[in-house]
Amino acid sequence: MAQVISNSGHDDMIHDAVLDYYGRRLATCSSDKTIKIFDVEGETHRLADTLKGHEGAVWCVSWAHPKYGTILASSSYDARILIWREQNGQWQRIYEFSNHTASVNLVAWSPPETGCHLAAASSDGHVSVLTFENNTFNHDIFNAHALGANAVSWSPAVLPGQLTNAQPAGQPPAPVKRLVTGGSDNLVKIWSYNSSTQHFDNTCTLTGHSDWVRDVAWSPTPLSKTYIASASQDHTVRIWTLAAGADINDPSAWKSEELNFEVVVWRVSWSMAGNVLAVSGGDNRVSLWKEKLKGGWEVVKTIEE
């Protein structure tokens, strides 16, 4: 990845770099207000396009699942979310969401089983969820964190325990729409979609951090347990674990383990298999953590950027 970044063509600091589902395309974004799209083949990459439209630093880019087409979302300091689509080799901006009143810090697409939904966290304290259906966008926007929302992550569409619970013969469990958010109020909050009101409800709040929560990540794979990681300016990462079958909305059912760092921790990210956690902090290091057989977490690798 470092090789791509060093030749990225951006004039300023890179804030995000994300490969698409197949690993054939890389999107990067930067303080220079642009998004760069690269075609990736083995060790080589070629700049395919530069997307312009934001009026401030672009913090985050996120690829939609390919079943919905070649779609990229971007969020910026300019308080806007832009949705881009490629057709016949041409990139076009297909939607702009400008209901936020401050920087949009992070965007994330939902698991495809739940539909085509994009969640966003903004410094205005609100989280928005855009739904793309029949060529139209609908949105739900709600107040999530009093001092600003910094991060959002979707739960898997099916949680541990649901796979084994009694289901009518041959019927898979219904996919759930659920989010976790982190904010400048030091809180981690879980939100569940309420189909009767068609809004997201705050169903659980996890406390323990003593400074801003900068990032949250819900493990993408329904393993034997549910895992959420949260990264904070208090120099810790907390890994919240819920046993299969336990009540997801009961804060006391979540067990939390603290990983301590000497620096502010910026980002956390789970492996696709869901059992390795990558942590990046203010010292430009990335550490990889894995759960030990007898419990607890240990560093399995440290990468100097």
Short mmCIF file of C-alpha atoms in Angstrom, two decimals, residues 6-302:
data_model
loop_
_atom_site.label_atom_id
_atom_site.label_comp_id
_atom_site.label_asym_id
_atom_site.label_seq_id
_atom_site.Cartn_x
_atom_site.Cartn_y
_atom_site.Cartn_z
CA SER A 6 3.98 7.45 -2.42
CA ASN A 7 3.13 7.73 -6.11
CA SER A 8 -0.47 8.71 -5.53
CA GLY A 9 -0.54 11.94 -7.49
CA HIS A 10 -2.12 13.83 -4.58
CA ASP A 11 -0.49 17.11 -3.62
CA ASP A 12 -1.37 16.77 0.06
CA MET A 13 -1.79 14.33 2.91
CA ILE A 14 -3.68 11.12 2.09
CA HIS A 15 -6.54 10.50 4.52
CA ASP A 16 -7.93 7.21 3.23
CA ALA A 17 -7.01 4.47 0.74
CA VAL A 18 -9.47 1.66 0.04
CA LEU A 19 -9.39 -1.28 -2.35
CA ASP A 20 -12.63 -2.35 -3.98
CA TYR A 21 -14.28 -5.73 -3.35
CA TYR A 22 -12.12 -7.53 -5.93
CA GLY A 23 -8.87 -5.73 -5.10
CA ARG A 24 -8.60 -4.42 -8.67
CA ARG A 25 -9.23 -0.76 -7.94
CA LEU A 26 -7.86 1.59 -5.33
CA ALA A 27 -9.54 4.84 -4.28
CA THR A 28 -7.53 7.42 -2.34
CA CYS A 29 -8.57 10.81 -0.97
CA SER A 30 -6.66 13.75 0.31
CA SER A 31 -6.53 17.27 1.73
CA ASP A 32 -6.19 18.51 -1.88
CA LYS A 33 -10.01 18.01 -2.20
CA THR A 34 -9.65 15.24 -4.80
CA ILE A 35 -10.26 11.50 -5.05
CA LYS A 36 -7.94 9.39 -7.18
CA ILE A 37 -8.97 6.09 -8.76
CA PHE A 38 -6.19 3.63 -9.62
CA ASP A 39 -6.35 0.40 -11.60
CA VAL A 40 -4.33 -2.22 -9.69
CA GLU A 41 -2.66 -5.17 -11.43
CA GLY A 42 -0.30 -7.22 -9.29
CA GLU A 43 2.43 -4.85 -8.07
CA THR A 44 1.62 -2.10 -10.55
CA HIS A 45 -1.04 0.58 -10.48
CA ARG A 46 -2.18 3.18 -12.98
CA LEU A 47 -4.05 6.40 -12.30
CA ALA A 48 -7.40 5.96 -14.05
CA ASP A 49 -9.27 9.08 -12.97
CA THR A 50 -9.34 12.06 -10.61
CA LEU A 51 -12.72 12.94 -9.12
CA LYS A 52 -13.29 16.59 -8.24
CA GLY A 53 -16.33 18.08 -6.50
CA HIS A 54 -15.54 18.49 -2.83
CA GLU A 55 -14.67 21.95 -1.50
CA GLY A 56 -12.63 20.77 1.49
CA ALA A 57 -10.32 17.97 2.59
CA VAL A 58 -11.78 14.55 1.73
CA TRP A 59 -11.56 12.35 4.81
CA CYS A 60 -13.06 9.05 3.72
CA VAL A 61 -13.97 6.94 0.68
CA SER A 62 -16.04 3.74 0.67
CA TRP A 63 -16.91 1.28 -2.12
CA ALA A 64 -20.44 -0.11 -2.34
CA HIS A 65 -20.87 -3.86 -2.84
CA PRO A 66 -20.40 -4.68 -6.57
CA LYS A 67 -23.94 -6.11 -6.81
CA TYR A 68 -25.05 -2.45 -6.83
CA GLY A 69 -22.60 -1.44 -9.57
CA THR A 70 -19.31 0.47 -9.40
CA ILE A 71 -20.29 3.02 -6.76
CA LEU A 72 -18.05 5.05 -4.45
CA ALA A 73 -19.06 7.34 -1.59
CA SER A 74 -16.87 10.15 -0.27
CA SER A 75 -17.14 12.46 2.75
CA SER A 76 -15.44 15.75 3.41
CA TYR A 77 -14.70 18.67 5.70
CA ASP A 78 -17.11 20.60 3.42
CA ALA A 79 -20.02 18.86 5.27
CA ARG A 80 -21.08 16.96 2.14
CA ILE A 81 -21.36 13.35 1.05
CA LEU A 82 -20.92 12.68 -2.66
CA ILE A 83 -21.89 9.45 -4.42
CA TRP A 84 -20.01 8.58 -7.62
CA ARG A 85 -20.77 5.90 -10.20
CA GLU A 86 -18.71 4.55 -13.06
CA GLN A 87 -20.45 3.47 -16.25
CA ASN A 88 -18.72 2.60 -19.52
CA GLY A 89 -15.41 3.84 -18.17
CA GLN A 90 -16.75 7.26 -17.16
CA TRP A 91 -17.13 8.46 -13.57
CA GLN A 92 -20.10 10.66 -12.72
CA ARG A 93 -21.37 12.25 -9.55
CA ILE A 94 -24.89 10.83 -9.14
CA TYR A 95 -25.92 12.22 -5.76
CA GLU A 96 -24.99 14.89 -3.24
CA PHE A 97 -26.15 14.88 0.40
CA SER A 98 -25.70 18.24 2.11
CA ASN A 99 -27.96 18.03 5.19
CA HIS A 100 -25.03 17.98 7.61
CA THR A 101 -23.81 21.32 9.01
CA ALA A 102 -20.21 20.34 9.81
CA SER A 103 -17.44 18.01 8.63
CA VAL A 104 -18.57 14.50 7.61
CA ASN A 105 -15.84 12.35 9.12
CA LEU A 106 -16.63 8.83 7.97
CA VAL A 107 -18.91 6.94 5.57
CA ALA A 108 -19.61 3.19 5.49
CA TRP A 109 -21.83 0.98 3.30
CA SER A 110 -24.06 -1.62 4.92
CA PRO A 111 -23.74 -5.39 4.40
CA PRO A 112 -25.37 -6.06 1.01
CA GLU A 113 -27.92 -8.48 2.52
CA THR A 114 -29.68 -5.52 4.16
CA GLY A 115 -29.92 -3.44 0.97
CA CYS A 116 -27.90 -0.48 -0.30
CA HIS A 117 -27.46 1.82 2.70
CA LEU A 118 -24.72 4.34 3.48
CA ALA A 119 -24.11 5.54 7.04
CA ALA A 120 -22.20 8.74 7.82
CA ALA A 121 -20.88 10.33 11.03
CA SER A 122 -20.57 14.11 11.28
CA SER A 123 -19.01 16.66 13.63
CA ASP A 124 -22.47 18.25 13.89
CA GLY A 125 -23.35 15.34 16.20
CA HIS A 126 -25.65 13.63 13.72
CA VAL A 127 -25.47 10.30 11.95
CA SER A 128 -27.26 9.93 8.62
CA VAL A 129 -28.28 6.77 6.80
CA LEU A 130 -28.92 7.12 3.05
CA THR A 131 -30.89 4.38 1.32
CA PHE A 132 -30.49 3.86 -2.43
CA GLU A 133 -33.54 2.13 -3.90
CA ASN A 134 -35.15 2.21 -7.35
CA ASN A 135 -32.77 4.98 -8.45
CA THR A 136 -33.82 7.26 -5.58
CA PHE A 137 -32.10 8.19 -2.31
CA ASN A 138 -34.02 8.42 0.96
CA HIS A 139 -32.41 9.39 4.24
CA ASP A 140 -32.77 9.12 8.00
CA ILE A 141 -30.74 11.56 10.11
CA PHE A 142 -30.56 11.47 13.90
CA ASN A 143 -28.70 13.13 16.75
CA ALA A 144 -26.12 10.59 17.93
CA HIS A 145 -23.38 12.28 19.97
CA ALA A 146 -23.73 15.68 21.63
CA LEU A 147 -20.21 16.94 20.89
CA GLY A 148 -19.78 15.33 17.45
CA ALA A 149 -19.91 11.90 15.80
CA ASN A 150 -16.52 10.65 14.62
CA ALA A 151 -17.12 7.12 13.36
CA VAL A 152 -19.74 4.59 12.34
CA SER A 153 -19.60 0.88 11.52
CA TRP A 154 -22.31 -1.65 10.51
CA SER A 155 -22.91 -4.92 12.28
CA PRO A 156 -23.01 -8.11 10.20
CA ALA A 157 -26.48 -8.75 8.79
CA VAL A 158 -26.68 -11.92 10.92
CA LEU A 159 -25.26 -12.17 14.44
CA PRO A 160 -23.74 -15.22 16.19
CA GLY A 161 -26.50 -17.38 17.64
CA GLN A 162 -28.99 -16.32 14.96
CA LEU A 163 -27.53 -18.90 12.61
CA THR A 164 -28.27 -21.72 15.05
CA ASN A 165 -31.52 -20.45 16.58
CA ALA A 166 -34.74 -22.14 15.57
CA GLN A 167 -35.73 -20.99 12.08
CA PRO A 168 -38.57 -22.25 9.90
CA ALA A 169 -37.20 -25.03 7.72
CA GLY A 170 -35.03 -23.70 4.91
CA GLN A 171 -35.49 -20.05 5.92
CA PRO A 172 -32.41 -17.98 6.69
CA PRO A 173 -32.65 -15.49 9.58
CA ALA A 174 -33.92 -12.06 8.58
CA PRO A 175 -31.00 -9.64 8.11
CA VAL A 176 -30.79 -6.88 10.73
CA LYS A 177 -29.81 -3.25 10.19
CA ARG A 178 -27.63 -2.23 13.11
CA LEU A 179 -24.85 0.32 13.62
CA VAL A 180 -22.24 1.26 16.17
CA THR A 181 -21.06 4.88 16.49
CA GLY A 182 -18.28 6.63 18.40
CA GLY A 183 -18.30 10.24 19.48
CA SER A 184 -16.59 13.20 21.14
CA ASP A 185 -18.76 12.52 24.22
CA ASN A 186 -16.42 9.51 24.88
CA LEU A 187 -19.33 7.11 24.22
CA VAL A 188 -19.86 4.06 22.01
CA LYS A 189 -23.51 3.66 21.00
CA ILE A 190 -25.41 0.84 19.28
CA TRP A 191 -28.38 1.71 17.03
CA SER A 192 -31.01 -0.69 15.70
CA TYR A 193 -33.44 -0.03 12.87
CA ASN A 194 -37.05 0.09 14.03
CA SER A 195 -39.21 -1.06 11.13
CA SER A 196 -42.42 0.34 12.65
CA THR A 197 -41.07 3.92 13.01
CA GLN A 198 -38.57 3.53 10.11
CA HIS A 199 -35.89 5.17 12.25
CA PHE A 200 -32.78 4.02 14.10
CA ASP A 201 -33.12 3.75 17.88
CA ASN A 202 -30.23 3.94 20.38
CA THR A 203 -30.59 0.52 22.02
CA CYS A 204 -27.32 0.32 23.99
CA THR A 205 -24.59 2.71 25.20
CA LEU A 206 -21.11 1.44 26.16
CA THR A 207 -19.06 3.57 28.55
CA GLY A 208 -15.42 3.37 29.61
CA HIS A 209 -13.37 5.70 27.42
CA SER A 210 -12.14 8.93 29.06
CA ASP A 211 -11.59 10.94 25.85
CA TRP A 212 -12.98 11.21 22.31
CA VAL A 213 -13.77 7.94 20.55
CA ARG A 214 -12.05 8.35 17.17
CA ASP A 215 -13.06 5.11 15.47
CA VAL A 216 -15.31 2.08 15.91
CA ALA A 217 -15.30 -1.23 14.04
CA TRP A 218 -17.82 -4.07 14.27
CA SER A 219 -16.25 -7.41 13.37
CA PRO A 220 -17.75 -8.27 9.95
CA THR A 221 -18.01 -12.01 10.43
CA PRO A 222 -20.55 -13.69 12.73
CA LEU A 223 -18.07 -15.81 14.71
CA SER A 224 -18.96 -17.55 17.98
CA LYS A 225 -19.05 -14.13 19.67
CA THR A 226 -19.78 -10.53 18.67
CA TYR A 227 -16.83 -8.11 18.71
CA ILE A 228 -16.71 -4.30 18.54
CA ALA A 229 -13.43 -2.38 18.71
CA SER A 230 -13.24 1.29 19.67
CA ALA A 231 -10.18 3.56 19.40
CA SER A 232 -9.79 6.66 21.54
CA GLN A 233 -7.71 9.73 22.23
CA ASP A 234 -7.30 8.30 25.75
CA HIS A 235 -4.49 6.09 24.29
CA THR A 236 -6.58 2.92 24.49
CA VAL A 237 -8.47 0.53 22.26
CA ARG A 238 -11.35 -1.28 23.88
CA ILE A 239 -12.53 -4.61 22.53
CA TRP A 240 -16.16 -5.22 23.49
CA THR A 241 -17.25 -8.85 23.41
CA LEU A 242 -20.77 -10.26 23.55
CA ALA A 243 -21.33 -13.99 24.02
CA ALA A 244 -23.57 -15.70 21.45
CA GLY A 245 -27.20 -15.54 22.53
CA ALA A 246 -26.61 -12.72 25.08
CA ASP A 247 -28.81 -9.61 24.97
CA ILE A 248 -27.14 -7.16 22.58
CA ASN A 249 -29.04 -4.26 24.16
CA ASP A 250 -27.86 -4.94 27.71
CA PRO A 251 -24.69 -2.89 28.43
CA SER A 252 -23.71 -5.25 31.27
CA ALA A 253 -23.71 -8.21 28.84
CA TRP A 254 -20.79 -6.65 26.93
CA LYS A 255 -17.35 -7.49 28.35
CA SER A 256 -14.62 -4.96 27.61
CA GLU A 257 -10.86 -5.49 27.38
CA GLU A 258 -8.50 -2.53 27.24
CA LEU A 259 -5.39 -2.39 25.03
CA ASN A 260 -3.01 0.39 26.10
CA PHE A 261 -0.85 2.51 23.78
CA GLU A 262 1.65 5.33 24.28
CA VAL A 263 -0.07 7.49 21.67
CA VAL A 264 -3.53 8.60 20.52
CA VAL A 265 -5.20 5.77 18.61
CA TRP A 266 -6.83 6.82 15.34
CA ARG A 267 -8.22 3.81 13.51
CA VAL A 268 -9.24 0.20 14.10
CA SER A 269 -10.08 -2.34 11.40
CA TRP A 270 -10.97 -6.04 11.48
CA SER A 271 -9.71 -8.63 9.00
CA MET A 272 -12.33 -10.07 6.64
CA ALA A 273 -12.27 -13.27 8.71
CA GLY A 274 -13.08 -11.11 11.71
CA ASN A 275 -10.45 -12.48 14.08
CA VAL A 276 -7.49 -10.09 13.61
CA LEU A 277 -7.67 -6.42 14.61
CA ALA A 278 -5.42 -3.78 13.02
CA VAL A 279 -4.77 -0.67 15.13
CA SER A 280 -3.11 2.51 13.84
CA GLY A 281 -2.02 5.39 16.04
CA GLY A 282 -0.19 8.67 16.21
CA ASP A 283 3.26 7.05 15.90
CA ASN A 284 2.65 5.85 12.31
CA ARG A 285 2.68 2.25 13.44
CA VAL A 286 0.07 -0.42 12.71
CA SER A 287 -0.20 -3.28 15.18
CA LEU A 288 -2.12 -6.52 14.55
CA TRP A 289 -3.90 -8.13 17.50
CA LYS A 290 -5.37 -11.59 17.93
CA GLU A 291 -7.36 -13.18 20.73
CA LYS A 292 -5.49 -15.82 22.74
CA LEU A 293 -7.05 -19.25 23.22
CA LYS A 294 -7.35 -18.67 26.97
CA GLY A 295 -8.73 -15.16 26.51
CA GLY A 296 -7.03 -11.80 26.29
CA TRP A 297 -5.45 -10.19 23.24
CA GLU A 298 -1.84 -10.16 22.04
CA VAL A 299 0.17 -8.38 19.37
CA VAL A 300 1.07 -10.74 16.54
CA LYS A 301 2.81 -8.17 14.32
CA THR A 302 3.84 -4.49 14.27
#
